[in-house]
PDB file of C-alpha atoms in Angstrom:
ATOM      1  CA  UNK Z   1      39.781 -45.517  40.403  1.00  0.00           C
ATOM      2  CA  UNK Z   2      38.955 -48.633  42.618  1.00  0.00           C
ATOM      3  CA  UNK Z   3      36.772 -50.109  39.268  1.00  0.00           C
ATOM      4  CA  UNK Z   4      40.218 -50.283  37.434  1.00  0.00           C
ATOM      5  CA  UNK Z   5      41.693 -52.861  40.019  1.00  0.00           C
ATOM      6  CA  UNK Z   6      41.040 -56.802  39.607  1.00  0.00           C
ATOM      7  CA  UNK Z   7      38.432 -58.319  41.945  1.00  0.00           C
ATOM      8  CA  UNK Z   8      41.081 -59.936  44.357  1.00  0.00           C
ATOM      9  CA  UNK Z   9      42.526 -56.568  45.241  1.00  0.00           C
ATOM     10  CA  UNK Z  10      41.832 -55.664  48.011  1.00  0.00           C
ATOM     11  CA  UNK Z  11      41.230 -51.211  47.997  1.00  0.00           C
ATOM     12  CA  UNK Z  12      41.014 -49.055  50.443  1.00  0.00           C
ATOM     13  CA  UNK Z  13      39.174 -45.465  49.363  1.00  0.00           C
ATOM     14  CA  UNK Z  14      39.848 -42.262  51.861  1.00  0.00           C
ATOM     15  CA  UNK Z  15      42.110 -39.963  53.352  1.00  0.00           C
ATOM     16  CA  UNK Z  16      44.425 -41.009  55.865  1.00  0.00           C
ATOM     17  CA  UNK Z  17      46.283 -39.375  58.572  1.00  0.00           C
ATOM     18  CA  UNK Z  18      50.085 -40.047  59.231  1.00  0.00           C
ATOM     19  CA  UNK Z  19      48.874 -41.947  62.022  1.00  0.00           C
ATOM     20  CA  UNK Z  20      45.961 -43.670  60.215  1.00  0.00           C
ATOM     21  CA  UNK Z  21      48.932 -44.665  57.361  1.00  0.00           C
ATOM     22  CA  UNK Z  22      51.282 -46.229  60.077  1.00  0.00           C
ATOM     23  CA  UNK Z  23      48.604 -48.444  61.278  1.00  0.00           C
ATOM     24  CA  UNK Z  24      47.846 -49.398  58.190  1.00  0.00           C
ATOM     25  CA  UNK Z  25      50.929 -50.429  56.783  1.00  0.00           C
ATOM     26  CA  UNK Z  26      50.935 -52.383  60.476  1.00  0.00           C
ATOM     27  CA  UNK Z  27      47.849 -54.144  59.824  1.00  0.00           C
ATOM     28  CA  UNK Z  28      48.822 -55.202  56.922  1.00  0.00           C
ATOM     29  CA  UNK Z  29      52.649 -55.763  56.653  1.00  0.00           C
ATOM     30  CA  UNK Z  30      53.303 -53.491  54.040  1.00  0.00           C
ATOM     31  CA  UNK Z  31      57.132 -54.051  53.082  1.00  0.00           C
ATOM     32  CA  UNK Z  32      57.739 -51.237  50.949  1.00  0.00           C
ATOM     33  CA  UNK Z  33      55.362 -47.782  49.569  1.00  0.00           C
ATOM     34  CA  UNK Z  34      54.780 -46.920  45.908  1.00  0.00           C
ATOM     35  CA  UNK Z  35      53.495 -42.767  45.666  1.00  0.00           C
ATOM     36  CA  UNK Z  36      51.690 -42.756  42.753  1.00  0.00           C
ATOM     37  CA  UNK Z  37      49.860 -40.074  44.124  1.00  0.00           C
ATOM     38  CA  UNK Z  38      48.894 -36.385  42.457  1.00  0.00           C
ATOM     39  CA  UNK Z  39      51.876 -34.307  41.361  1.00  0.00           C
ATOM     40  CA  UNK Z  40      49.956 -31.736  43.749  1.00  0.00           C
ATOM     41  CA  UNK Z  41      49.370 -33.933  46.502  1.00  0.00           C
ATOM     42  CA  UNK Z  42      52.561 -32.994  49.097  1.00  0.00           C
ATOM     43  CA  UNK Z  43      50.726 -33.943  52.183  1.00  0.00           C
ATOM     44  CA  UNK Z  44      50.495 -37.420  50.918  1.00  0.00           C
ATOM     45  CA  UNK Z  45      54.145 -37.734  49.949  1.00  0.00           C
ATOM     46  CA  UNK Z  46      55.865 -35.932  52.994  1.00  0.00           C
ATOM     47  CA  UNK Z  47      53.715 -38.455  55.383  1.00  0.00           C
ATOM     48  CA  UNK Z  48      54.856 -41.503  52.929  1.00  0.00           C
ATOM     49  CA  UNK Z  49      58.265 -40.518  52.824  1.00  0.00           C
ATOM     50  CA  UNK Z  50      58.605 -39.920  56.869  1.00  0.00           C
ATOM     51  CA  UNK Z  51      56.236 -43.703  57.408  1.00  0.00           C
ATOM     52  CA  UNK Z  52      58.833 -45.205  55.275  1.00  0.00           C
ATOM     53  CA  UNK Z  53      61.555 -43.967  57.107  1.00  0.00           C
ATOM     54  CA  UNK Z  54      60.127 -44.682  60.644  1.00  0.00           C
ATOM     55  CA  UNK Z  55      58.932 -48.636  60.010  1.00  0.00           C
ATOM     56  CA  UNK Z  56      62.684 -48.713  57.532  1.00  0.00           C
ATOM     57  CA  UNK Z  57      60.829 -49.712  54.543  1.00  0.00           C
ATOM     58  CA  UNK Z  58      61.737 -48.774  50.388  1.00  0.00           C
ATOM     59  CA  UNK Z  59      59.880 -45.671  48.797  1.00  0.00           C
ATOM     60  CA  UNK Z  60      59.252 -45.499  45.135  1.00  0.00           C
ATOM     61  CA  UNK Z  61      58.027 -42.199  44.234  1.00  0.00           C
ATOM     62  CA  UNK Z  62      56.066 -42.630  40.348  1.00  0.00           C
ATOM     63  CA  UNK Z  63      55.797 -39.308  38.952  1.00  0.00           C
ATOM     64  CA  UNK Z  64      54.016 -38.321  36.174  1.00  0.00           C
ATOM     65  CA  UNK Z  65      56.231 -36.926  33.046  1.00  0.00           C
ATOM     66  CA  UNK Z  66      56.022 -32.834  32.668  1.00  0.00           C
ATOM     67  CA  UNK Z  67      54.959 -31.689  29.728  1.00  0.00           C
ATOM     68  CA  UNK Z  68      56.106 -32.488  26.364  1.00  0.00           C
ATOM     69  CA  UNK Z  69      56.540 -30.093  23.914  1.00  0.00           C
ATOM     70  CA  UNK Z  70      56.906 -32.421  20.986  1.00  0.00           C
ATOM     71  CA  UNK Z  71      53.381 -33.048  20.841  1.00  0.00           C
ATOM     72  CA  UNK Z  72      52.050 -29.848  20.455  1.00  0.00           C
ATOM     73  CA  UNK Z  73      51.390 -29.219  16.523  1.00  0.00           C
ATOM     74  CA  UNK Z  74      54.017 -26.829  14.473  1.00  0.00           C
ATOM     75  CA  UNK Z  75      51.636 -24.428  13.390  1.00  0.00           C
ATOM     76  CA  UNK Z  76      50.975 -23.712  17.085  1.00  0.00           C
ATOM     77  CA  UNK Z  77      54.258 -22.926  18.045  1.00  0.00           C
ATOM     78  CA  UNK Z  78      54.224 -18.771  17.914  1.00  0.00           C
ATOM     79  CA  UNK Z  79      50.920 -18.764  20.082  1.00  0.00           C
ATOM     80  CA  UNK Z  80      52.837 -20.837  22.875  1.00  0.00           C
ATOM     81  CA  UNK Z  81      54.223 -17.488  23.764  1.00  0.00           C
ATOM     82  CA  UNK Z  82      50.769 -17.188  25.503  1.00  0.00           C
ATOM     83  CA  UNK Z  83      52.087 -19.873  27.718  1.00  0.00           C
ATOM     84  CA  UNK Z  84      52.856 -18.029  32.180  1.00  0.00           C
ATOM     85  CA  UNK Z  85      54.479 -20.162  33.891  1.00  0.00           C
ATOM     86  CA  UNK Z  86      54.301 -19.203  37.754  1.00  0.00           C
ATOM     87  CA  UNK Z  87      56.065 -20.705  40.567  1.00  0.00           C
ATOM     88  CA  UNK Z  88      52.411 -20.968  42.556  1.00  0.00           C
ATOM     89  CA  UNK Z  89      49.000 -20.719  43.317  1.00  0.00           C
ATOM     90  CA  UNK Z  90      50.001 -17.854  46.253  1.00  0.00           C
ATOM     91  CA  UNK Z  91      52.319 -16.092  42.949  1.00  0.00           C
ATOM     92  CA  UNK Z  92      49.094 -15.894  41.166  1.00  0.00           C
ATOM     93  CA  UNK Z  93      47.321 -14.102  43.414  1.00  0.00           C
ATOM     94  CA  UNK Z  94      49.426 -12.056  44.753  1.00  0.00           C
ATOM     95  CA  UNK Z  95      49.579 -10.755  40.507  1.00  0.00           C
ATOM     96  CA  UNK Z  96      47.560  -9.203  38.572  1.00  0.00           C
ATOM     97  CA  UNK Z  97      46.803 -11.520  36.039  1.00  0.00           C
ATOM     98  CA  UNK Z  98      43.517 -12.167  36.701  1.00  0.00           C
ATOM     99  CA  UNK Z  99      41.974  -8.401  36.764  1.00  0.00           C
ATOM    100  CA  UNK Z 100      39.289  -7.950  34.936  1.00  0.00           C
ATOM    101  CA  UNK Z 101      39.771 -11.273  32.965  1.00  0.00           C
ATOM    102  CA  UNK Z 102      37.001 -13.626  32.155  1.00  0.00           C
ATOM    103  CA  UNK Z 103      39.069 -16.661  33.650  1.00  0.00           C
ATOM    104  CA  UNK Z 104      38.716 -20.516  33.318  1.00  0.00           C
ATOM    105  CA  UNK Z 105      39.440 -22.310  36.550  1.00  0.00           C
ATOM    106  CA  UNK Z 106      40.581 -25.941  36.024  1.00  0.00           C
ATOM    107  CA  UNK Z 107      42.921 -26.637  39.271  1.00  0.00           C
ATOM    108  CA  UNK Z 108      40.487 -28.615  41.578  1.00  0.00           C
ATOM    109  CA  UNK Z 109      37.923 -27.893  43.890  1.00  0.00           C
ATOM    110  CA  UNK Z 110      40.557 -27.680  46.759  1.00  0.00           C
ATOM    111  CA  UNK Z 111      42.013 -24.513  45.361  1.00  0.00           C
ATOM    112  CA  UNK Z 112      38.848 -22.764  44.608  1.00  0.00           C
ATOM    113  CA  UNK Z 113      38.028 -21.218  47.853  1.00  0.00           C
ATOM    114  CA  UNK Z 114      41.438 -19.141  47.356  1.00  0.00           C
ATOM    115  CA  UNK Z 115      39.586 -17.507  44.704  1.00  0.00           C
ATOM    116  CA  UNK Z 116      36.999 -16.328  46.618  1.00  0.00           C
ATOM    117  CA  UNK Z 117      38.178 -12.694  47.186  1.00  0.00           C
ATOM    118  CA  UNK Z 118      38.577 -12.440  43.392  1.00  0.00           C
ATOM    119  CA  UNK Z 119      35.032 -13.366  42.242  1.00  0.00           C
ATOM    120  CA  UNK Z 120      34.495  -9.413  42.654  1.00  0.00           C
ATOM    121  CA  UNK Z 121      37.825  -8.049  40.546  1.00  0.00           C
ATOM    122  CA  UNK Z 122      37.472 -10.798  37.335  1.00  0.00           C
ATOM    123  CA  UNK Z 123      34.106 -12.816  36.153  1.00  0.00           C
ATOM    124  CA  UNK Z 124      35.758 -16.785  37.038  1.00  0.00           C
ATOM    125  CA  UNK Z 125      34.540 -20.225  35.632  1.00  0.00           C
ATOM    126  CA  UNK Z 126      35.482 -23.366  37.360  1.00  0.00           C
ATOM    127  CA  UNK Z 127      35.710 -26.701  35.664  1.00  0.00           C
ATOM    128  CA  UNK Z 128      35.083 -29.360  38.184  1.00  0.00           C
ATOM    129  CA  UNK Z 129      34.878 -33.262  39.024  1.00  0.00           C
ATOM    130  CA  UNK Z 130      31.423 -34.486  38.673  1.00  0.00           C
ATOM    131  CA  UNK Z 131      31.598 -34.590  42.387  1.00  0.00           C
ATOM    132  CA  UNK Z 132      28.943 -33.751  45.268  1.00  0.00           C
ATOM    133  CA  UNK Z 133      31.890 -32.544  47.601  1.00  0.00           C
ATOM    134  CA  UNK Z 134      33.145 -30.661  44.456  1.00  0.00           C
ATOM    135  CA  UNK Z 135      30.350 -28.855  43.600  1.00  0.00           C
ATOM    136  CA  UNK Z 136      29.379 -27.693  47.828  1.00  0.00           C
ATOM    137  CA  UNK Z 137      33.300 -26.253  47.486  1.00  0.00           C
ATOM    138  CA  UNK Z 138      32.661 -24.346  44.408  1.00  0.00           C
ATOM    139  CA  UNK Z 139      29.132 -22.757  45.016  1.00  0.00           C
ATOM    140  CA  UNK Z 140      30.712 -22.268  48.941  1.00  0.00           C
ATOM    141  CA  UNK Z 141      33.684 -20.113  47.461  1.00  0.00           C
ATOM    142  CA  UNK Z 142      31.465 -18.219  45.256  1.00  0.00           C
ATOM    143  CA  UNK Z 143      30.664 -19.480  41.838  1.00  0.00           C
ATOM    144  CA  UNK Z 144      27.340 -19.629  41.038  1.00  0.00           C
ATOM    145  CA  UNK Z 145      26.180 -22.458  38.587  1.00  0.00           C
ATOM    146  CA  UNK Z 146      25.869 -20.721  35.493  1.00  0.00           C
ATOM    147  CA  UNK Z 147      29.685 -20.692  36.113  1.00  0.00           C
ATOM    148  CA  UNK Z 148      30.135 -24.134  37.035  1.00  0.00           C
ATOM    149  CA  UNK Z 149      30.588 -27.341  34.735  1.00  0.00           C
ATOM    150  CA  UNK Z 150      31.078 -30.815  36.282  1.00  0.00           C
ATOM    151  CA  UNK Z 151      33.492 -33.047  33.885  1.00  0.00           C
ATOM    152  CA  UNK Z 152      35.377 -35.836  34.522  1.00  0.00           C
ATOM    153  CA  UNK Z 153      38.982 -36.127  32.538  1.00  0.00           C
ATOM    154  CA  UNK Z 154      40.337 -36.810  29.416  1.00  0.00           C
ATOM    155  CA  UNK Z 155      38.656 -33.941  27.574  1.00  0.00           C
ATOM    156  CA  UNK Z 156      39.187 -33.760  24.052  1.00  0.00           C
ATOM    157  CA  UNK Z 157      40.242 -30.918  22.434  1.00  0.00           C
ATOM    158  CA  UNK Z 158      36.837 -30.043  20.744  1.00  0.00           C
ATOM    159  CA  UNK Z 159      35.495 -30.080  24.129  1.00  0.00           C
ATOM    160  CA  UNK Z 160      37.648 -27.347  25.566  1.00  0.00           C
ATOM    161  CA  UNK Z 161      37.590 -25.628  22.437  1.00  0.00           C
ATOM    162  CA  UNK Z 162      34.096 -25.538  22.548  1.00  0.00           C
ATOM    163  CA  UNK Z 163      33.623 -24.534  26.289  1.00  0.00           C
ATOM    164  CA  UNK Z 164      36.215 -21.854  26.129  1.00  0.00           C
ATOM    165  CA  UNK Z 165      34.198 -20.136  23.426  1.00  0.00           C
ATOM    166  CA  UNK Z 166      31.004 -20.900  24.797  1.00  0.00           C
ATOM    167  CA  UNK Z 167      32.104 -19.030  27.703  1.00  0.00           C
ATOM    168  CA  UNK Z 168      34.024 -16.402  25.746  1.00  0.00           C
ATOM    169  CA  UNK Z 169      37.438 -16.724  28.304  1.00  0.00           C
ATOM    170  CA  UNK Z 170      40.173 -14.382  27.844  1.00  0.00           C
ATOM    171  CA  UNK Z 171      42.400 -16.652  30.189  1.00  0.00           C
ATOM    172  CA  UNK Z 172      42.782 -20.075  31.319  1.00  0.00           C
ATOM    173  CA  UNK Z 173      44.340 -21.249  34.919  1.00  0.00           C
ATOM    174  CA  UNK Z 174      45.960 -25.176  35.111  1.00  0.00           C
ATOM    175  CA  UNK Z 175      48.288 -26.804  36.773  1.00  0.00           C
ATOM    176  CA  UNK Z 176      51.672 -28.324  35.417  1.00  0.00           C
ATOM    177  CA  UNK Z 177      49.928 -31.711  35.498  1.00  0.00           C
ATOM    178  CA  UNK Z 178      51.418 -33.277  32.083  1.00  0.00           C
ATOM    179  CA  UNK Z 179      50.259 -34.499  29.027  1.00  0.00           C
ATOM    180  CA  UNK Z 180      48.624 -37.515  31.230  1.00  0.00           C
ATOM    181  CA  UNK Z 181      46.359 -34.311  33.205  1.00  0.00           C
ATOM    182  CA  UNK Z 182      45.758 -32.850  29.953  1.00  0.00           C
ATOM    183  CA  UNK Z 183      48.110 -30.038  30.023  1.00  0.00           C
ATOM    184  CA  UNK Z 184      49.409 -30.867  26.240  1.00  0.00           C
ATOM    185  CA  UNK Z 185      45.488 -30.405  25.290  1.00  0.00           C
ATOM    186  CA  UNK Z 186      45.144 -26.943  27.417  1.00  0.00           C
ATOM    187  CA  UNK Z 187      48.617 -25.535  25.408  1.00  0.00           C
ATOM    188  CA  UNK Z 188      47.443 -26.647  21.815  1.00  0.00           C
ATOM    189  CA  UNK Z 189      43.651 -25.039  22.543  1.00  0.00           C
ATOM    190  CA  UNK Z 190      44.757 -21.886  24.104  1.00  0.00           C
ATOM    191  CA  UNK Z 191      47.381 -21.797  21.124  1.00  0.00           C
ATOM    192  CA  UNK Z 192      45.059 -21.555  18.467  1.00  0.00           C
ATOM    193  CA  UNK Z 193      42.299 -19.673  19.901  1.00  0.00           C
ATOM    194  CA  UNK Z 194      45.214 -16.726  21.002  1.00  0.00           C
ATOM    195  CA  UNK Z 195      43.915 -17.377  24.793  1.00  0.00           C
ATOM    196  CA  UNK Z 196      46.439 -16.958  27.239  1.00  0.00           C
ATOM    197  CA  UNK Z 197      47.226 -20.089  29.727  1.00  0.00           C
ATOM    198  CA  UNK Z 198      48.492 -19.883  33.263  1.00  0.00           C
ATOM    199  CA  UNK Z 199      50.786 -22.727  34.062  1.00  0.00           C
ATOM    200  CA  UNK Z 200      51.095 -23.201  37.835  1.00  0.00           C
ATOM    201  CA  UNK Z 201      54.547 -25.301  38.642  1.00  0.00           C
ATOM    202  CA  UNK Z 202      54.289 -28.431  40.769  1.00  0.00           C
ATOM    203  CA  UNK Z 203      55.465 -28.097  44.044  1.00  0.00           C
ATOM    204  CA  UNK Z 204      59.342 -28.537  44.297  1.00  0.00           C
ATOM    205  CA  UNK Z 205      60.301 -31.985  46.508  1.00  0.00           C
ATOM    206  CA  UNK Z 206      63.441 -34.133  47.142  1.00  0.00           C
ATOM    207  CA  UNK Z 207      62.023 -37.608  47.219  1.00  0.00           C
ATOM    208  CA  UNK Z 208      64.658 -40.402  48.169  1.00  0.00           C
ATOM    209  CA  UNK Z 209      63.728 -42.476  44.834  1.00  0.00           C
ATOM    210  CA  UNK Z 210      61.913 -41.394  42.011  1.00  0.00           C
ATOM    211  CA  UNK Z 211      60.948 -42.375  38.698  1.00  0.00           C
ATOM    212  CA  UNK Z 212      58.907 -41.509  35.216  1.00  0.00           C
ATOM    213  CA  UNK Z 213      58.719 -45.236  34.391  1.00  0.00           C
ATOM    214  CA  UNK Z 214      55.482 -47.678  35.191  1.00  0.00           C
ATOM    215  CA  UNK Z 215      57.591 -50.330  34.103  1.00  0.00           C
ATOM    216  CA  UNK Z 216      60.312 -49.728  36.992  1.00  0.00           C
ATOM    217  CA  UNK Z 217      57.784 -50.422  40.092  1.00  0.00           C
ATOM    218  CA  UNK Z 218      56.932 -54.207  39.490  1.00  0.00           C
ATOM    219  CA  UNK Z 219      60.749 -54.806  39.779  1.00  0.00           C
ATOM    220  CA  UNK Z 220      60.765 -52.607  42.828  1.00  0.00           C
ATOM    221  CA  UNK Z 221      57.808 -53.900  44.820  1.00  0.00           C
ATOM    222  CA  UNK Z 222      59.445 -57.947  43.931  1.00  0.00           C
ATOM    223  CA  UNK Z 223      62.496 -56.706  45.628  1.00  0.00           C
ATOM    224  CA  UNK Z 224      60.700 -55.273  48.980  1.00  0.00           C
TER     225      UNK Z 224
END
């Protein structure tokens, strides 16, 4: 991500503590936060929102739009009954949907060692991030490599297509990550191959101002 920002910005790259984020906004003089961050990513937002409360600074929350039906094609529209939505990653596996399933993992490395007690009750693929810390969490929660491929986003839908097959799944795990996470892509595939998708829900949050709209956080961050 830091390659798509102009030469005079300055980036910082890393994980940051509440702590960490408070000095930082010090340093610096931040005058107001914009949470762009993953739909997924709680942590980040609950210590934004409680900085931004603390120094008495504006928070923007950007979120990215759910998924859009409209784009998925009419003659897929009967297979989208294949389409679980569950509440989250704990309602999964606390189920039984993944017994005895050859399943496709795409919902980051972070979740994977979850999985770990179910590597003996279904036969799991993980799709990863072409990542070194990505790959140590996968092969440390039990997949072996044969079970493993490294990709980095968007993948078309030939690609999945092609990998589902290759792999012969009978079920597919993602998050509710939008049409910009490929989610729109995941529904279409598993549509016309008759594969059954998992959807797990984003995390439910009250953030004090939120919006869908890149265009509304220039007029924001002029006003801080």
């Amino acid at each position: 991500a830091q390659a798509l920002y102009v030469d005079t910005t300055e980036v910082v790259v890393g994980c940051m503590s509440l702590i960490e984020m408070g000095c930082f906004c010090q340093h610096h003089q931040i005058k107001a936060i914009v949470d762009a961050s993953h739909p997924y990513a709680t942590r980040v937002s609950q210590q934004a929102i409680a900085l931004t409360r603390k120094l008495n600074i504006p928070y923007l929350r950007y979120e990215r739009h759910h998924y859009q039906s409209a784009s998925v094609k009419q003659q897929d529209t009967e297979a989208i009954e294949e389409v679980i939505e569950v509440a989250s990653l704990e309602h999964l596996l606390a189920g039984d949907y993944l017994t005895a399933q050859r399943v496709l993992l795409t919902v980051g490395c972070n979740a994977l060692p979850k999985f770990q007690s179910w590597q003996h009750k279904a036969t799991l693929f993980a799709r990863i991030l072409p990542k070194i810390k990505s790959l140590e969490m996968a092969i440390a929660s039990g997949f072996s490599g044969d079970r493993l491929i490294a990709l980095r986003p968007p993948i078309s839908a030939a690609m999945e297509t092609a990998l589902w097959q290759q792999w012969d799944i009978s079920l597919v795990v993602t998050k509710a990550s939008g049409n910009a996470g490929g989610e729109d892509t995941k529904r279409q595939v598993a549509a016309r191959l008759g594969i059954p998708l998992i959807v797990i829900s984003r995390p439910q949050m009250i953030y004090p101002r939120k919006t869908f709209e890149i265009a509304d956080i220039l007029p924001f961050c002029k006003l801080a």
